[in-house]
Short mmCIF file of C-alpha atoms and ligand atoms in Angstrom, two decimals:
data_model
loop_
_atom_site.label_atom_id
_atom_site.label_comp_id
_atom_site.label_asym_id
_atom_site.label_seq_id
_atom_site.Cartn_x
_atom_site.Cartn_y
_atom_site.Cartn_z
CA MET A 29 56.63 74.85 4.83
CA ALA A 30 55.68 74.31 8.44
CA ASP A 31 54.85 70.76 9.47
CA VAL A 32 51.29 69.61 8.97
CA THR A 33 49.66 68.86 12.32
CA LEU A 34 46.24 67.64 13.42
CA PHE A 35 45.15 71.27 13.52
CA THR A 36 46.14 72.19 9.97
CA PRO A 37 43.10 72.66 7.69
CA GLY A 38 42.78 70.05 4.95
CA ARG A 39 40.84 69.38 1.79
CA ILE A 40 38.66 66.47 0.64
CA ASP A 41 36.62 66.59 -2.58
CA GLY A 42 36.79 70.33 -2.98
CA PHE A 43 35.69 71.18 0.57
CA ASP A 44 37.97 72.47 3.25
CA THR A 45 38.15 70.61 6.53
CA LYS A 46 38.87 72.61 9.66
CA ASN A 47 41.49 70.13 10.84
CA ARG A 48 42.96 66.68 10.11
CA PHE A 49 40.78 64.75 12.56
CA VAL A 50 38.44 62.17 11.10
CA MET A 51 35.90 60.47 13.35
CA ALA A 52 36.00 56.76 12.53
CA PRO A 53 32.91 54.87 11.43
CA MET A 54 31.56 53.20 14.58
CA THR A 55 28.53 50.98 14.91
CA ARG A 56 26.70 52.06 18.07
CA SER A 57 23.57 49.88 17.87
CA ARG A 58 21.03 52.56 18.81
CA ALA A 59 18.84 52.36 15.70
CA LEU A 60 15.10 51.69 15.85
CA PRO A 61 13.45 48.55 14.47
CA GLY A 62 13.40 48.61 10.68
CA GLY A 63 16.78 50.26 10.21
CA VAL A 64 15.76 53.82 11.13
CA PRO A 65 18.44 55.75 13.03
CA SER A 66 17.21 57.05 16.39
CA GLU A 67 16.72 60.68 17.36
CA LEU A 68 19.62 60.24 19.82
CA ALA A 69 21.95 59.98 16.84
CA ILE A 70 21.24 63.64 15.99
CA GLU A 71 22.76 64.76 19.27
CA TYR A 72 25.53 62.15 19.22
CA TYR A 73 26.89 63.21 15.84
CA ALA A 74 26.31 66.95 16.37
CA GLN A 75 28.35 66.73 19.61
CA ARG A 76 31.27 65.46 17.48
CA ALA A 77 31.03 68.03 14.65
CA SER A 78 34.40 69.59 15.50
CA ALA A 79 36.11 66.71 13.68
CA GLY A 80 37.25 67.75 10.21
CA LEU A 81 35.17 64.87 8.86
CA ILE A 82 32.74 62.46 10.49
CA ILE A 83 32.22 59.05 8.92
CA THR A 84 28.93 57.52 10.08
CA GLU A 85 28.58 54.16 11.71
CA GLY A 86 28.23 51.30 9.23
CA VAL A 87 24.90 51.75 7.41
CA ALA A 88 23.43 48.89 5.38
CA PRO A 89 22.77 49.90 1.77
CA CYS A 90 19.74 47.57 1.79
CA ALA A 91 17.88 45.30 4.22
CA ALA A 92 19.95 42.28 3.18
CA GLY A 93 23.06 44.11 4.36
CA ILE A 94 22.00 44.11 8.03
CA GLY A 95 23.62 41.59 10.37
CA TYR A 96 23.85 43.16 13.82
CA ALA A 97 21.24 44.24 16.35
CA ARG A 98 19.82 47.77 16.07
CA THR A 99 21.84 48.88 13.06
CA PRO A 100 20.59 51.36 10.45
CA THR A 101 19.89 51.24 6.71
CA ALA A 102 19.88 53.83 3.89
CA GLU A 103 17.09 52.54 1.70
CA THR A 104 13.60 53.74 2.59
CA ARG A 105 11.99 57.17 2.86
CA ASP A 106 11.66 56.87 6.68
CA GLN A 107 15.29 55.87 7.09
CA MET A 108 16.49 58.73 4.90
CA ALA A 109 14.26 61.32 6.61
CA ALA A 110 15.92 60.38 9.89
CA TRP A 111 19.39 60.55 8.34
CA LYS A 112 18.65 64.01 6.91
CA LYS A 113 18.01 65.37 10.41
CA ILE A 114 21.37 63.96 11.52
CA VAL A 115 23.42 65.38 8.68
CA ASP A 116 21.61 68.74 8.91
CA ALA A 117 22.55 68.96 12.60
CA VAL A 118 26.21 68.25 11.82
CA HIS A 119 26.24 70.82 9.00
CA ALA A 120 24.60 73.40 11.27
CA LYS A 121 27.63 73.07 13.55
CA GLY A 122 30.08 73.43 10.65
CA GLY A 123 30.91 69.73 10.37
CA ARG A 124 31.23 67.49 7.33
CA MET A 125 29.89 63.98 7.06
CA PHE A 126 30.26 60.91 4.86
CA MET A 127 27.98 57.91 5.17
CA GLN A 128 29.67 54.51 5.40
CA PHE A 129 27.99 51.63 3.58
CA MET A 130 28.43 48.38 5.45
CA HIS A 131 26.93 45.30 3.85
CA VAL A 132 27.70 42.47 6.26
CA GLY A 133 27.54 39.68 3.68
CA ARG A 134 27.97 36.48 5.73
CA ILE A 135 28.34 38.16 9.16
CA GLY A 136 24.89 38.14 10.68
CA ASN A 137 22.12 36.30 12.45
CA GLY A 138 18.50 36.13 11.32
CA GLU A 139 17.29 37.38 14.73
CA ASN A 140 18.86 40.76 13.95
CA ARG A 141 17.45 41.09 10.43
CA TYR A 142 14.12 42.55 9.38
CA THR A 143 14.30 40.67 6.08
CA LYS A 144 13.85 36.90 5.95
CA GLU A 145 16.37 36.54 3.09
CA PRO A 146 19.37 34.35 3.92
CA LEU A 147 22.79 35.93 4.25
CA ILE A 148 24.77 36.27 1.02
CA SER A 149 28.50 36.09 0.39
CA ALA A 150 31.09 35.53 -2.31
CA SER A 151 30.97 31.81 -1.48
CA ALA A 152 28.95 29.59 0.85
CA VAL A 153 31.56 29.63 3.61
CA ARG A 154 30.14 30.08 7.08
CA ALA A 155 32.11 32.28 9.47
CA ALA A 156 33.12 30.77 12.80
CA GLY A 157 31.83 32.92 15.62
CA GLN A 158 28.84 34.31 17.43
CA MET A 159 27.07 37.64 17.74
CA TRP A 160 24.63 39.31 20.10
CA THR A 161 20.88 39.17 19.42
CA ASP A 162 18.37 41.02 21.61
CA SER A 163 15.90 38.12 21.49
CA LYS A 164 18.16 35.12 22.15
CA GLY A 165 21.47 36.47 23.46
CA MET A 166 24.65 35.18 21.81
CA GLN A 167 23.98 33.13 18.67
CA ASP A 168 26.11 31.45 16.02
CA LEU A 169 26.59 33.36 12.78
CA ASP A 170 24.22 32.06 10.08
CA ALA A 171 25.46 30.15 7.04
CA PRO A 172 25.45 32.31 3.88
CA ARG A 173 24.58 31.31 0.33
CA ALA A 174 26.89 32.17 -2.56
CA LEU A 175 25.79 34.92 -4.94
CA GLU A 176 25.13 33.77 -8.50
CA THR A 177 27.24 35.67 -11.02
CA SER A 178 24.03 37.09 -12.48
CA GLU A 179 23.02 38.51 -9.06
CA ILE A 180 26.17 40.57 -8.53
CA PRO A 181 25.09 43.59 -10.62
CA GLY A 182 21.95 43.79 -8.47
CA VAL A 183 23.96 43.93 -5.24
CA ILE A 184 26.22 46.59 -6.73
CA ALA A 185 23.13 48.54 -7.80
CA GLN A 186 22.03 48.60 -4.15
CA TYR A 187 25.24 50.44 -3.22
CA ALA A 188 24.55 52.89 -6.06
CA ALA A 189 20.96 53.46 -4.93
CA ALA A 190 22.11 54.05 -1.36
CA THR A 191 24.69 56.53 -2.67
CA ARG A 192 21.93 58.54 -4.34
CA ASN A 193 19.88 58.39 -1.14
CA ALA A 194 22.76 59.61 1.03
CA LEU A 195 23.66 62.49 -1.27
CA ASP A 196 19.99 63.48 -1.64
CA ALA A 197 19.77 63.60 2.16
CA GLY A 198 22.70 66.05 2.18
CA PHE A 199 25.73 63.89 3.00
CA ASP A 200 29.02 65.24 1.70
CA GLY A 201 29.99 61.83 0.37
CA VAL A 202 29.90 58.08 0.95
CA GLU A 203 32.40 55.41 1.97
CA LEU A 204 32.49 51.79 0.84
CA HIS A 205 33.27 49.61 3.87
CA SER A 206 35.67 47.12 2.36
CA ALA A 207 37.29 46.19 5.67
CA SER A 208 36.68 44.11 8.81
CA GLY A 209 35.53 40.96 7.02
CA TYR A 210 32.26 42.27 5.53
CA LEU A 211 30.91 41.62 2.02
CA PRO A 212 33.51 43.46 -0.11
CA MET A 213 36.34 41.93 1.93
CA GLN A 214 34.68 38.51 1.53
CA PHE A 215 35.23 38.96 -2.20
CA LEU A 216 38.82 40.16 -1.69
CA SER A 217 39.96 37.35 0.61
CA SER A 218 41.02 33.86 -0.40
CA ASN A 219 39.34 31.93 2.46
CA THR A 220 35.89 33.41 1.71
CA ASN A 221 36.11 33.69 -2.08
CA LEU A 222 36.23 30.23 -3.70
CA ARG A 223 34.55 31.44 -6.87
CA THR A 224 35.56 30.20 -10.30
CA ASP A 225 33.91 33.02 -12.30
CA ALA A 226 35.35 36.47 -13.12
CA TYR A 227 35.00 37.47 -9.42
CA GLY A 228 37.24 34.74 -7.98
CA GLY A 229 40.69 33.24 -8.30
CA SER A 230 43.43 35.77 -9.16
CA ALA A 231 43.84 39.02 -7.25
CA GLN A 232 42.66 40.85 -10.39
CA ASN A 233 39.41 38.86 -10.20
CA ARG A 234 38.93 39.11 -6.43
CA ILE A 235 39.16 42.93 -6.54
CA ARG A 236 36.50 43.13 -9.29
CA PHE A 237 33.51 43.40 -6.93
CA VAL A 238 35.08 46.31 -5.05
CA VAL A 239 36.16 48.14 -8.21
CA GLU A 240 32.71 47.72 -9.80
CA ALA A 241 30.97 48.86 -6.61
CA LEU A 242 33.14 51.99 -6.48
CA GLU A 243 32.48 52.69 -10.16
CA ALA A 244 28.73 52.33 -9.67
CA MET A 245 28.78 54.55 -6.59
CA ALA A 246 30.83 57.18 -8.46
CA LYS A 247 28.38 57.10 -11.34
CA ALA A 248 25.45 57.47 -8.95
CA ALA A 249 27.19 60.39 -7.24
CA GLY A 250 27.98 62.02 -10.58
CA THR A 251 31.66 62.13 -9.57
CA PRO A 252 34.20 59.77 -7.98
CA SER A 253 35.30 62.60 -5.70
CA LYS A 254 32.37 61.96 -3.35
CA VAL A 255 33.25 58.30 -2.86
CA GLY A 256 35.83 56.98 -0.40
CA ILE A 257 36.83 53.46 0.59
CA LYS A 258 38.01 51.81 3.80
CA ILE A 259 40.29 48.77 3.79
CA SER A 260 42.00 46.75 6.55
CA PRO A 261 44.56 44.51 4.85
CA ALA A 262 45.23 41.26 6.70
CA MET A 263 42.80 41.98 9.50
CA PRO A 264 41.66 38.61 10.89
CA PHE A 265 38.41 39.97 12.39
CA ASN A 266 35.29 37.97 11.45
CA ASP A 267 37.22 34.81 10.57
CA ILE A 268 38.68 36.27 7.37
CA HIS A 269 42.03 35.35 5.90
CA ASP A 270 43.87 36.07 2.69
CA ALA A 271 46.78 33.95 1.48
CA ASP A 272 48.68 36.97 0.10
CA PRO A 273 47.33 40.26 1.41
CA VAL A 274 50.25 42.30 0.08
CA GLU A 275 49.47 41.13 -3.44
CA THR A 276 45.69 41.56 -3.02
CA TYR A 277 45.84 45.07 -1.61
CA THR A 278 48.60 46.43 -3.82
CA THR A 279 46.58 45.14 -6.80
CA LEU A 280 43.44 46.80 -5.46
CA VAL A 281 44.96 50.16 -4.57
CA HIS A 282 46.84 50.25 -7.87
CA ALA A 283 43.53 49.68 -9.71
CA ILE A 284 41.63 52.40 -7.84
CA GLY A 285 44.56 54.78 -7.29
CA SER A 286 43.78 57.02 -10.25
CA MET A 287 39.98 56.90 -10.16
CA GLY A 288 39.77 60.31 -8.51
CA LEU A 289 38.16 58.98 -5.33
CA ALA A 290 37.56 61.22 -2.31
CA TYR A 291 40.08 59.27 -0.23
CA LEU A 292 41.62 55.96 0.74
CA HIS A 293 41.02 55.07 4.41
CA VAL A 294 43.34 52.40 5.75
CA LEU A 295 43.03 50.69 9.12
CA LYS A 296 46.45 49.53 10.25
CA THR A 297 46.61 45.79 10.75
CA THR A 298 49.31 43.15 10.66
CA ILE A 299 51.08 43.91 7.37
CA PRO A 300 54.31 45.69 8.32
CA ASN A 301 54.33 49.32 7.12
CA THR A 302 50.80 49.10 5.67
CA PHE A 303 50.56 52.86 5.19
CA GLU A 304 54.00 53.23 3.61
CA LEU A 305 53.25 50.33 1.25
CA LEU A 306 49.90 51.62 0.01
CA ARG A 307 50.18 55.38 0.10
CA PRO A 308 52.40 55.78 -3.00
CA LEU A 309 49.85 53.78 -5.03
CA PHE A 310 46.96 56.15 -4.32
CA LYS A 311 46.65 59.61 -5.80
CA GLY A 312 44.43 61.47 -3.36
CA PRO A 313 43.87 62.06 0.36
CA PHE A 314 45.13 59.20 2.53
CA LEU A 315 43.38 58.55 5.86
CA ALA A 316 45.25 56.41 8.39
CA GLY A 317 43.57 54.86 11.42
CA GLY A 318 44.11 52.33 14.18
CA GLY A 319 45.33 53.16 17.67
CA PHE A 320 46.46 56.73 17.05
CA SER A 321 47.15 59.25 19.83
CA LYS A 322 47.78 62.99 19.55
CA GLU A 323 51.52 62.37 19.40
CA SER A 324 51.53 59.52 16.92
CA GLY A 325 48.94 61.33 14.77
CA ASN A 326 51.07 64.46 14.57
CA THR A 327 54.16 62.38 13.84
CA ALA A 328 52.42 60.56 10.96
CA LEU A 329 51.16 63.84 9.48
CA ALA A 330 54.55 65.54 9.77
CA ALA A 331 56.27 62.54 8.16
CA GLY A 332 53.78 62.58 5.28
CA THR A 333 52.60 59.05 6.14
CA ALA A 334 48.99 60.24 5.95
CA ASP A 335 46.92 63.36 5.18
CA PHE A 336 44.27 62.73 7.86
CA ILE A 337 44.21 60.73 11.08
CA VAL A 338 41.17 58.63 11.94
CA PHE A 339 40.24 58.34 15.62
CA GLY A 340 37.66 55.81 16.79
CA LYS A 341 37.33 54.85 20.44
CA LEU A 342 38.63 58.20 21.71
CA PHE A 343 35.73 59.99 19.97
CA THR A 344 33.16 57.83 21.80
CA SER A 345 34.07 59.30 25.19
CA ASN A 346 35.60 62.64 24.12
CA PRO A 347 33.08 64.34 21.83
CA ASP A 348 35.32 67.42 21.57
CA LEU A 349 38.52 65.46 20.94
CA PRO A 350 40.18 68.22 18.83
CA ALA A 351 39.73 70.80 21.62
CA ARG A 352 41.01 68.36 24.22
CA PHE A 353 44.15 67.66 22.20
CA GLU A 354 44.69 71.34 21.45
CA GLN A 355 44.45 72.29 25.14
CA SER A 356 46.29 69.16 26.31
CA ALA A 357 43.27 68.47 28.50
CA ALA A 358 42.60 65.16 30.22
CA LEU A 359 40.95 62.47 28.11
CA VAL A 360 38.02 60.34 29.25
CA ASP A 361 38.64 56.60 28.79
CA PRO A 362 36.31 54.83 26.34
CA ASP A 363 33.80 52.46 27.98
CA PRO A 364 33.41 49.28 25.90
CA SER A 365 30.40 48.19 27.99
CA THR A 366 28.31 50.95 26.37
CA PHE A 367 29.67 50.74 22.81
CA TYR A 368 26.65 48.73 21.62
CA SER A 369 24.13 49.07 24.46
CA PRO A 370 20.77 50.69 23.71
CA GLY A 371 19.85 54.15 25.00
CA PRO A 372 21.63 57.39 25.85
CA LYS A 373 24.08 56.05 28.46
CA GLY A 374 27.62 56.04 27.10
CA TYR A 375 26.34 57.58 23.87
CA VAL A 376 25.27 61.21 24.30
CA ASP A 377 26.19 61.80 27.96
CA TYR A 378 29.88 62.66 27.62
CA SER A 379 30.49 66.37 28.20
CA ALA A 380 32.55 68.75 26.16
CA LEU A 381 35.31 70.67 27.96
CA GLN A 382 33.60 74.03 28.28
CA SER A 383 30.63 72.50 30.07
CA THR A 384 32.58 70.36 32.55
C1 FMN B 27 32.39 50.57 18.97
C2 FMN B 27 33.08 50.42 17.64
C3 FMN B 27 32.33 50.21 16.51
C4 FMN B 27 32.95 50.12 15.26
N1 FMN B 27 32.17 50.00 14.13
C5 FMN B 27 32.74 50.11 12.91
C6 FMN B 27 31.94 50.24 11.73
O1 FMN B 27 30.70 50.26 11.77
N2 FMN B 27 32.59 50.39 10.56
C7 FMN B 27 33.96 50.40 10.47
O2 FMN B 27 34.50 50.56 9.38
N3 FMN B 27 34.74 50.28 11.56
C8 FMN B 27 34.17 50.18 12.77
N4 FMN B 27 34.96 50.19 13.89
C9 FMN B 27 36.43 50.34 13.74
C10 FMN B 27 36.81 51.81 13.81
O3 FMN B 27 36.31 52.50 12.67
C11 FMN B 27 38.35 52.00 13.84
O4 FMN B 27 38.89 51.51 12.64
C12 FMN B 27 38.98 51.27 15.02
O5 FMN B 27 38.27 51.53 16.21
C13 FMN B 27 40.46 51.66 15.21
O6 FMN B 27 40.60 53.00 15.55
P1 FMN B 27 40.88 53.47 17.10
O7 FMN B 27 42.05 52.66 17.57
O8 FMN B 27 41.15 54.92 17.00
O9 FMN B 27 39.62 53.16 17.88
C14 FMN B 27 34.35 50.23 15.15
C15 FMN B 27 35.11 50.42 16.32
C16 FMN B 27 34.49 50.54 17.54
C17 FMN B 27 35.33 50.80 18.76
#
């Protein structure tokens, strides 16, 4: 059989993808007050519909999941009506789209939240660091409170409700953001999970929140095959640390490997050979991300290291990235100064090849 390349069609949850490009989930901070995605997002995502699969920016499953300025939610009728227009526009251009659920847990500041509830986390461990707020500039991250054991099913139910909302709006599936130091990773990691109940202590206990969230999302979707997960083992972002990430993540992937999930999405971090370590434990499509180029993506696909390659920054400034790679055209460098700035600049004003 010929080598798989970025341009080989693929398959996720019973639908064919036109290629092996996945657009990474990327927070772009253009949402309106109250967690409603802006109209600009319709154009932004539609411009990128030539990816085999688009994963949305991190979307809070509920108001308590918001931490950053101008980020969207998937809870209310207004929010979902706006999301429906976005996913319809991507489908109209032949694209596929999963919604990523990002509950920040302890990573937030009250200035950015439209709920007055305090931040929640696995334990009351404040993250060192600051974040941008539109009203007061850079601010320290707030201190979180620890979830009571009896509250955990309610938080998991919010992921399930958001799953129903996303699928009702027409999304092809949903992704649990269990990476980058947000709520699920706060349960997984030993410096943020000091719990002594069934959700803390051993690796088996620390993975429980993630496993139960995935089960609830699968039940809400009616099938696990519409539910994916993203992990970033040993990523230090957001002041997170685990004493034994190899043990934690092999335990997790082993536990979810046969659930029939849509995919496992792994962001390469500091564990040597992360992909090679985890891939054999997961039965299903394997998405690898983190610093890939055309060459390294094709090499990983040909070697069987991954089934799909996830591209982040390059998609911000090259909306037609697959065509650019195919034609070996010049790439436009990403511009970090507009990653999170409000408005159209650096968001919807990058041209596709045919119109340059
Ligand atoms: C502007 C920006 C925003 C991001 N926001 C998110 C996010 O909301 N959720 C997430 O899982 N990862 C997020 N990431 C990480 C990307 O999904 C991806 O894992 C990372 O950029 C590495 O891929 P790359 O080297 O191809 O950019 C973000 C990255 C960037 C550059």
